[in-house]
Tab-separated table of C-alpha atoms and ligand atoms in Angstrom:
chain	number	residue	atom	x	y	z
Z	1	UNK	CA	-7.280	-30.495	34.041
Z	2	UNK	CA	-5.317	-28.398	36.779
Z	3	UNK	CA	-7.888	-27.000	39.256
Z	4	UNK	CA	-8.291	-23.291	39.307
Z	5	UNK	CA	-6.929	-21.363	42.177
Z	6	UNK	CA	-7.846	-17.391	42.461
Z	7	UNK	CA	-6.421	-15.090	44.827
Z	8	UNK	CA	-7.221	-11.701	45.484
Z	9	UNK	CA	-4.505	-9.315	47.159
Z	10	UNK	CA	-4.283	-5.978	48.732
Z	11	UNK	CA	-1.658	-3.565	50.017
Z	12	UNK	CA	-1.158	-6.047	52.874
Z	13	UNK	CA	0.880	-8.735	51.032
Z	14	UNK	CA	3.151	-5.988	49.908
Z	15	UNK	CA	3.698	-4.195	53.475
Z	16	UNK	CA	6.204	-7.062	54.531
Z	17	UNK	CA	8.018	-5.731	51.222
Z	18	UNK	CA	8.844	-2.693	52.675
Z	19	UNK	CA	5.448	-0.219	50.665
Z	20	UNK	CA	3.111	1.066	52.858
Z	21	UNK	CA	-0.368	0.088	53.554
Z	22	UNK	CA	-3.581	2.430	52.774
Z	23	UNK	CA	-5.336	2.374	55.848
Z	24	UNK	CA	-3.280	0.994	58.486
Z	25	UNK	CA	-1.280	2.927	61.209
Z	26	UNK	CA	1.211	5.086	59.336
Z	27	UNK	CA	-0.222	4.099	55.827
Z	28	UNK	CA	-0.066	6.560	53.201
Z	29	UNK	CA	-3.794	7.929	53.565
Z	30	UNK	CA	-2.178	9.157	57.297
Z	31	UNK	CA	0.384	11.118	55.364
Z	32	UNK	CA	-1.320	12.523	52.037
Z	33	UNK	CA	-6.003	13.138	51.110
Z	34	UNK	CA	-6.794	11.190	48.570
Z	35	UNK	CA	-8.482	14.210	47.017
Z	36	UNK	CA	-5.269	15.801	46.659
Z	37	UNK	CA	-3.319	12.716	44.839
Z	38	UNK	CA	-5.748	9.895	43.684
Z	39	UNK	CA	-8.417	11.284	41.982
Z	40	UNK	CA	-8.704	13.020	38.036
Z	41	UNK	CA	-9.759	16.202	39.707
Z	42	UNK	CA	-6.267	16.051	41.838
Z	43	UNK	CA	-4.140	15.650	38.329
Z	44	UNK	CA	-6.051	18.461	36.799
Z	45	UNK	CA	-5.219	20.819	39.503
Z	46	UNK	CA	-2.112	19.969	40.251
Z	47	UNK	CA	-0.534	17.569	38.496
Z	48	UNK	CA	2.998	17.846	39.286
Z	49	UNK	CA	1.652	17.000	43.210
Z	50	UNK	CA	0.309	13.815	41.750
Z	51	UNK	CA	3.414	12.819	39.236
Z	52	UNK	CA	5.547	13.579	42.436
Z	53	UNK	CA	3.316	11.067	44.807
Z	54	UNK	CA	4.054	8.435	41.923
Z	55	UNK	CA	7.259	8.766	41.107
Z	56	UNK	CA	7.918	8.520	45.231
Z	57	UNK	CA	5.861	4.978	44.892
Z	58	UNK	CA	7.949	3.851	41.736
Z	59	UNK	CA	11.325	4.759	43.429
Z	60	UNK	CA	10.394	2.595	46.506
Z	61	UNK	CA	8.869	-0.241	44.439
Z	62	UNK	CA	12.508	0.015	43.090
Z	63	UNK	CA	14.199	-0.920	46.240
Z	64	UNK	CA	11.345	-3.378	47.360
Z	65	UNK	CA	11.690	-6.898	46.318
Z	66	UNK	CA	8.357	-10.076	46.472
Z	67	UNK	CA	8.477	-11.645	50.092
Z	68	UNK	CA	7.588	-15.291	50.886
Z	69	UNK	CA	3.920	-14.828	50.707
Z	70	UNK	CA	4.322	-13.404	46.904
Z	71	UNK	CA	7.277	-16.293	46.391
Z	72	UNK	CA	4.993	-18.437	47.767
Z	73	UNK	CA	1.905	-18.107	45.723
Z	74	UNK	CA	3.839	-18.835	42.304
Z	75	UNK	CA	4.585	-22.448	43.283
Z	76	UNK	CA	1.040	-23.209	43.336
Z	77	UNK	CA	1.464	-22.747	39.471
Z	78	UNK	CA	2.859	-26.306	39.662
Z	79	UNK	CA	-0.457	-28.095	40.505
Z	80	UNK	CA	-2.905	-25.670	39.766
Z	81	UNK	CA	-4.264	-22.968	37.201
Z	82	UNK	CA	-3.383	-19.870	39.408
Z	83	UNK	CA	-5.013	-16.679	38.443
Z	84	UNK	CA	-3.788	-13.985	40.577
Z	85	UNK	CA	-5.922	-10.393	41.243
Z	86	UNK	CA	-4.602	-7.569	42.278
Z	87	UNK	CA	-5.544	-4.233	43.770
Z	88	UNK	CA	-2.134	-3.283	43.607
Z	89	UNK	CA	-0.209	-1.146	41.403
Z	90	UNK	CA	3.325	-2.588	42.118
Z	91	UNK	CA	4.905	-5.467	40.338
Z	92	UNK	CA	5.943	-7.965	42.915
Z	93	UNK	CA	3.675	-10.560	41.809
Z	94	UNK	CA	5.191	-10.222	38.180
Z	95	UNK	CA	8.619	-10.621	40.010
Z	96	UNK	CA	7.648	-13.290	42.248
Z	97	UNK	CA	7.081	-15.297	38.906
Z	98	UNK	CA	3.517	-15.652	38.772
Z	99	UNK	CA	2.214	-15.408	34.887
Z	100	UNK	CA	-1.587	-14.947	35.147
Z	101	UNK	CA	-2.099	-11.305	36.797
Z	102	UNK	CA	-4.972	-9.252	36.880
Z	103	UNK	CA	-4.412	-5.312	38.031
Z	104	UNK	CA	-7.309	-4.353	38.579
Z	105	UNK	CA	-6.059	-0.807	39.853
Z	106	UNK	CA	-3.320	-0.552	37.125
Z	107	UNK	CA	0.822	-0.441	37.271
Z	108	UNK	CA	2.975	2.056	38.684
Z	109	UNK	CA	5.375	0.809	35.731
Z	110	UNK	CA	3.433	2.262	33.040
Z	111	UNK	CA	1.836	5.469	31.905
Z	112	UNK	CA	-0.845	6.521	29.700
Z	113	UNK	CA	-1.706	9.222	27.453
Z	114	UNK	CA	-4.162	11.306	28.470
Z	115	UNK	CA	-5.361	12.109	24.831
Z	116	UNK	CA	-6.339	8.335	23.955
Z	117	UNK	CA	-5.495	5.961	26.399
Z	118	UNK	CA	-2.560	4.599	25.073
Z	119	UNK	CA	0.161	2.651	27.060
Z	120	UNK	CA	3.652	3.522	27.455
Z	121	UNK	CA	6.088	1.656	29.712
Z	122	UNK	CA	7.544	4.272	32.130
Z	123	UNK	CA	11.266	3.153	31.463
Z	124	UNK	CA	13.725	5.312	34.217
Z	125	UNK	CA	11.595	6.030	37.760
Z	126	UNK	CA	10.078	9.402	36.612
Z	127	UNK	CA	7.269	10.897	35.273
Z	128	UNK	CA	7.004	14.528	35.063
Z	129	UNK	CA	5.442	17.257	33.853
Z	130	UNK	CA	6.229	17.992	29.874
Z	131	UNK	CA	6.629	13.941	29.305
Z	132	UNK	CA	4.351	13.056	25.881
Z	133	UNK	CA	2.650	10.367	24.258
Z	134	UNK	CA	3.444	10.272	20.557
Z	135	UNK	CA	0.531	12.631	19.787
Z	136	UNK	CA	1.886	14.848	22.135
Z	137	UNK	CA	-0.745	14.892	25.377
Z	138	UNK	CA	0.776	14.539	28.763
Z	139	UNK	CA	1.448	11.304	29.973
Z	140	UNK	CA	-0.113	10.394	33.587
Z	141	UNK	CA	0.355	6.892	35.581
Z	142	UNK	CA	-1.190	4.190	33.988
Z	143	UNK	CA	-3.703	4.027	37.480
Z	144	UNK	CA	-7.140	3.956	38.113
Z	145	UNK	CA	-7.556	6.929	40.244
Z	146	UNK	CA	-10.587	7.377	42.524
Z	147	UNK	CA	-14.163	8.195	40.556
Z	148	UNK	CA	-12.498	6.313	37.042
Z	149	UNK	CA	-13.969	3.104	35.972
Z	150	UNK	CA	-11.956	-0.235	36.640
Z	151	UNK	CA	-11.582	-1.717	33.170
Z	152	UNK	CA	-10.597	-5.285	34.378
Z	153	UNK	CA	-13.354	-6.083	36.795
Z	154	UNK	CA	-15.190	-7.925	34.366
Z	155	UNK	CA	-12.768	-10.145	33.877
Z	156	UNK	CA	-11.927	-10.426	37.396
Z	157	UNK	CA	-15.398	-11.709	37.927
Z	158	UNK	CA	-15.332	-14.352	35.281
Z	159	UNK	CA	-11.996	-15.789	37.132
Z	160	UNK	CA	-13.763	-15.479	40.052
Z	161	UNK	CA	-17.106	-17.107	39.459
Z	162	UNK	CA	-14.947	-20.126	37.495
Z	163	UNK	CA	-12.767	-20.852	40.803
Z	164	UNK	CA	-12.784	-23.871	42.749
Z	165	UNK	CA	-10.765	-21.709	46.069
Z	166	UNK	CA	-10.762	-17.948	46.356
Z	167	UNK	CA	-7.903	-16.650	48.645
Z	168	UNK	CA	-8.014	-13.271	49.882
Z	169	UNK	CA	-4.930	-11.928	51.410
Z	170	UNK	CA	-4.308	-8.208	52.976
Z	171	UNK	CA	-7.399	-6.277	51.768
Z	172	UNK	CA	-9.637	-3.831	54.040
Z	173	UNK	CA	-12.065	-4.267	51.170
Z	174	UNK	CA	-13.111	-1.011	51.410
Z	175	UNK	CA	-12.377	0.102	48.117
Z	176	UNK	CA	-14.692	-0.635	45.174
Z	177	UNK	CA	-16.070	-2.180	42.963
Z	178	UNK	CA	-12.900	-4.567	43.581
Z	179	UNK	CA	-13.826	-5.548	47.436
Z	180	UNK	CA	-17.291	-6.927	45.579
Z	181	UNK	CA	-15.259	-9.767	43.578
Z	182	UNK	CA	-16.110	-11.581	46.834
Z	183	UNK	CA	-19.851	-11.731	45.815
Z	184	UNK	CA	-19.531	-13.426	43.018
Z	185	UNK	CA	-18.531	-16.302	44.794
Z	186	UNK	CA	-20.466	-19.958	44.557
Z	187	UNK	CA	-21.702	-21.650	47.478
Z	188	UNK	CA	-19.480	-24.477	46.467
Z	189	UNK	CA	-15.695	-22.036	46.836
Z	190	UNK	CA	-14.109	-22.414	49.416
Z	191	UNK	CA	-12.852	-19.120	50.432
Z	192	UNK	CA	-10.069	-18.066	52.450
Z	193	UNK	CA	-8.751	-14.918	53.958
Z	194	UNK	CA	-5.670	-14.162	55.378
Z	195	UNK	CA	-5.384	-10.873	56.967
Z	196	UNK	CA	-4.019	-9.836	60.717
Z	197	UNK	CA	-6.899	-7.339	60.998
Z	198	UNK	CA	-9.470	-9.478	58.952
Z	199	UNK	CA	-13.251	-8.496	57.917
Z	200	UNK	CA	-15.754	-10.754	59.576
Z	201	UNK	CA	-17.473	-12.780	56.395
Z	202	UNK	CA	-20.030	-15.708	56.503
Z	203	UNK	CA	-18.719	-18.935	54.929
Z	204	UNK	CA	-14.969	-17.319	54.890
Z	205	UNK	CA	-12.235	-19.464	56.641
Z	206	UNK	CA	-10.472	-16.614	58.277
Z	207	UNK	CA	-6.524	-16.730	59.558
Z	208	UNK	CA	-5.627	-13.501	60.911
Z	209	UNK	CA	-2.495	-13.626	60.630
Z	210	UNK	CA	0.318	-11.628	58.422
Z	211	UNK	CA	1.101	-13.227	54.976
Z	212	UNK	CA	4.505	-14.075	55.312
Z	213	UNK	CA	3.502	-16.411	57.741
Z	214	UNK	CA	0.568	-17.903	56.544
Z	215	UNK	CA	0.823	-17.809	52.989
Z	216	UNK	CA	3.521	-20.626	52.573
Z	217	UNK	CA	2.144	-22.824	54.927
Z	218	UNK	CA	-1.720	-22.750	53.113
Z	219	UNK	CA	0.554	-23.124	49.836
Z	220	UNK	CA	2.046	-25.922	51.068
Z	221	UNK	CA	-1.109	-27.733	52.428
Z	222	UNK	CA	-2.881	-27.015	49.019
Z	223	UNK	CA	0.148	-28.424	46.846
Z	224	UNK	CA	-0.038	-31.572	49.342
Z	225	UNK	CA	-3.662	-32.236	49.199
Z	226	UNK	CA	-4.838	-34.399	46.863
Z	227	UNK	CA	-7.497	-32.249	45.210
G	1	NAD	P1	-5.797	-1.134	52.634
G	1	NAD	O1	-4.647	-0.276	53.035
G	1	NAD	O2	-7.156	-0.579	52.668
G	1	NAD	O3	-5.789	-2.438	53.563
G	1	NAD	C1	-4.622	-3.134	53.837
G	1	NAD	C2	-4.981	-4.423	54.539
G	1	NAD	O4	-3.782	-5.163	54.660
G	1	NAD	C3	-5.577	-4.236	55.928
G	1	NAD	O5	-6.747	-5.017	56.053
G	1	NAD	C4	-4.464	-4.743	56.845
G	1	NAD	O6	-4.964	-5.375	58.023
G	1	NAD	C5	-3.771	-5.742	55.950
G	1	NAD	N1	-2.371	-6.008	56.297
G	1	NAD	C6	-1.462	-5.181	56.878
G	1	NAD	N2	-0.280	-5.832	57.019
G	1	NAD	C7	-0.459	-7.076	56.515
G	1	NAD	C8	0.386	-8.207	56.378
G	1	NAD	N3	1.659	-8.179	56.784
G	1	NAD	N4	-0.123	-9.340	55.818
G	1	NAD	C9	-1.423	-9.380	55.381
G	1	NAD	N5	-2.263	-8.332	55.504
G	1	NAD	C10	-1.782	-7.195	56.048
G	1	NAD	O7	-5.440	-1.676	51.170
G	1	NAD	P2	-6.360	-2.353	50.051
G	1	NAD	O8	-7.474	-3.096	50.668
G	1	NAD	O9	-5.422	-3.021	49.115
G	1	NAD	O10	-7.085	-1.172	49.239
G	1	NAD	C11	-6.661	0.094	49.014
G	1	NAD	C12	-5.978	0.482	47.708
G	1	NAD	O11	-4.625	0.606	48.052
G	1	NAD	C13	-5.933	-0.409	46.520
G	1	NAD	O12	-6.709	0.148	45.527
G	1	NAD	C14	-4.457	-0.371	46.021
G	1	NAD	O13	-4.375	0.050	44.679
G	1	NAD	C15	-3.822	0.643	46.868
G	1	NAD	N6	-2.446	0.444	47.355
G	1	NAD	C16	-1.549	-0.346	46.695
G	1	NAD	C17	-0.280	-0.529	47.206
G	1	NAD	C18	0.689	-1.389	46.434
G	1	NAD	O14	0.584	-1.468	45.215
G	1	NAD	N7	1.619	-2.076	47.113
G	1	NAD	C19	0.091	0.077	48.410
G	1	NAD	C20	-0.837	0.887	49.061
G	1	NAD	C21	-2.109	1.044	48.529
């Protein structure tokens, strides 16, 4: 049986695609308050604001495309059961070819109804104000906003606590519950982070470097090993 592989990913494996960060210099928490575009409260008080911060992400998710490090991660599908988590809401790892994804934060490709949850793909780059789910409530990006529960983590930990590596690659893990996945490591994971800013963990091998240019050299170690 194919050894299981999990990796965890942040806004940092996507910055070499061309979408901005959170937290670093000239991220997007520089430029916009989360209170005023990430959070219910925001999309009840104004939601075109919100719609308009979204459709802004979809259009450049549009002209991004996966880098190495997101190319690189799918060929460890080859020799191992890869599961990949993600914190983010675009769909490079989709595109990169990976099959086993896990957004924990949602997609910036779909919407949901705000009258019963129900999932729409989001099919040109817009959503606005006056858009509809067949019942007839406004639709809203299918994301988990600030405050809102993350219906995937529980899942996420089960892939967690059943891999035999954990790779973490471009998270501040500063938001949660997602930067707690970590916890629910064994003593017997090896863990890895990749980040050029990293978090100092115990018992994590750190590289801080940027994940174009670590990424396909750990993938190619791990496809060469003889684990
Ligand atoms: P964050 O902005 O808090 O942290 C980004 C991390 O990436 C930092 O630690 C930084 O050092 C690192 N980084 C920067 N450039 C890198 C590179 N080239 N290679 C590797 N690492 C690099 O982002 P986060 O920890 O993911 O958490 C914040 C939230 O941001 C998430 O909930 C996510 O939904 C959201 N977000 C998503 C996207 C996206 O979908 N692409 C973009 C921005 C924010």
């Amino acid at each position: 049986m194919f050894k299981k592989i999990v990796v965890f990913t942040g806004a940092g494996i996507s910055a070499e695609s061309g979408l901005g960060t959170f937290r670093d210099v000239g991220g997007l928490w520089k430029k916009y308050n989360i209170e005023d575009v990430a959070t219910p409260e925001a999309f009840n008080k104004n939601p075109s604001l919100v719609l308009d911060f979204y459709n802004q992400r979809r259009k450049q998710l549009l002209k991004s495309k996966p880098n190495v490090a997101h190319l690189s991660l799918a060929k460890l599908q080859k020799k191992f059961n890869l599961v990949v988590i993600t914190q983010n809401i675009d769909n490079l790892h989709e595109r990169s070819g990976v099959k086993n994804i896990i957004h924990l934060h949602g997609k910036l490709t779909e919407s949901r109804s705000t009258l019963d949850n129900k999932i729409y793909p989001i099919n040109n780059s817009e959503l606005n104000l006056g858009d509809l789910c067949s019942k007839g409530g406004q639709l809203r990006p299918n994301v988990v906003w600030f405050g809102e529960d993350v219906p995937n983590m529980n899942n996420a930990i089960d892939e967690v606590k059943s891999a035999s590596i954990f790779i973490i690659i471009g998270t501040s893990l500063n938001v949660y519950p997602a930067a707690n996945l970590i916890n629910y490591c064994l003593k017997s994971q090896r863990i890895i982070l990749i980040d050029p800013n990293p978090t100092r963990i115990n018992g994590v091998e750190i590289f801080a470097k940027k994940a174009t240019e670590f990424v396909p050299k750990l993938v190619d170690d791990l496809l060469s090993s003889n684990n």
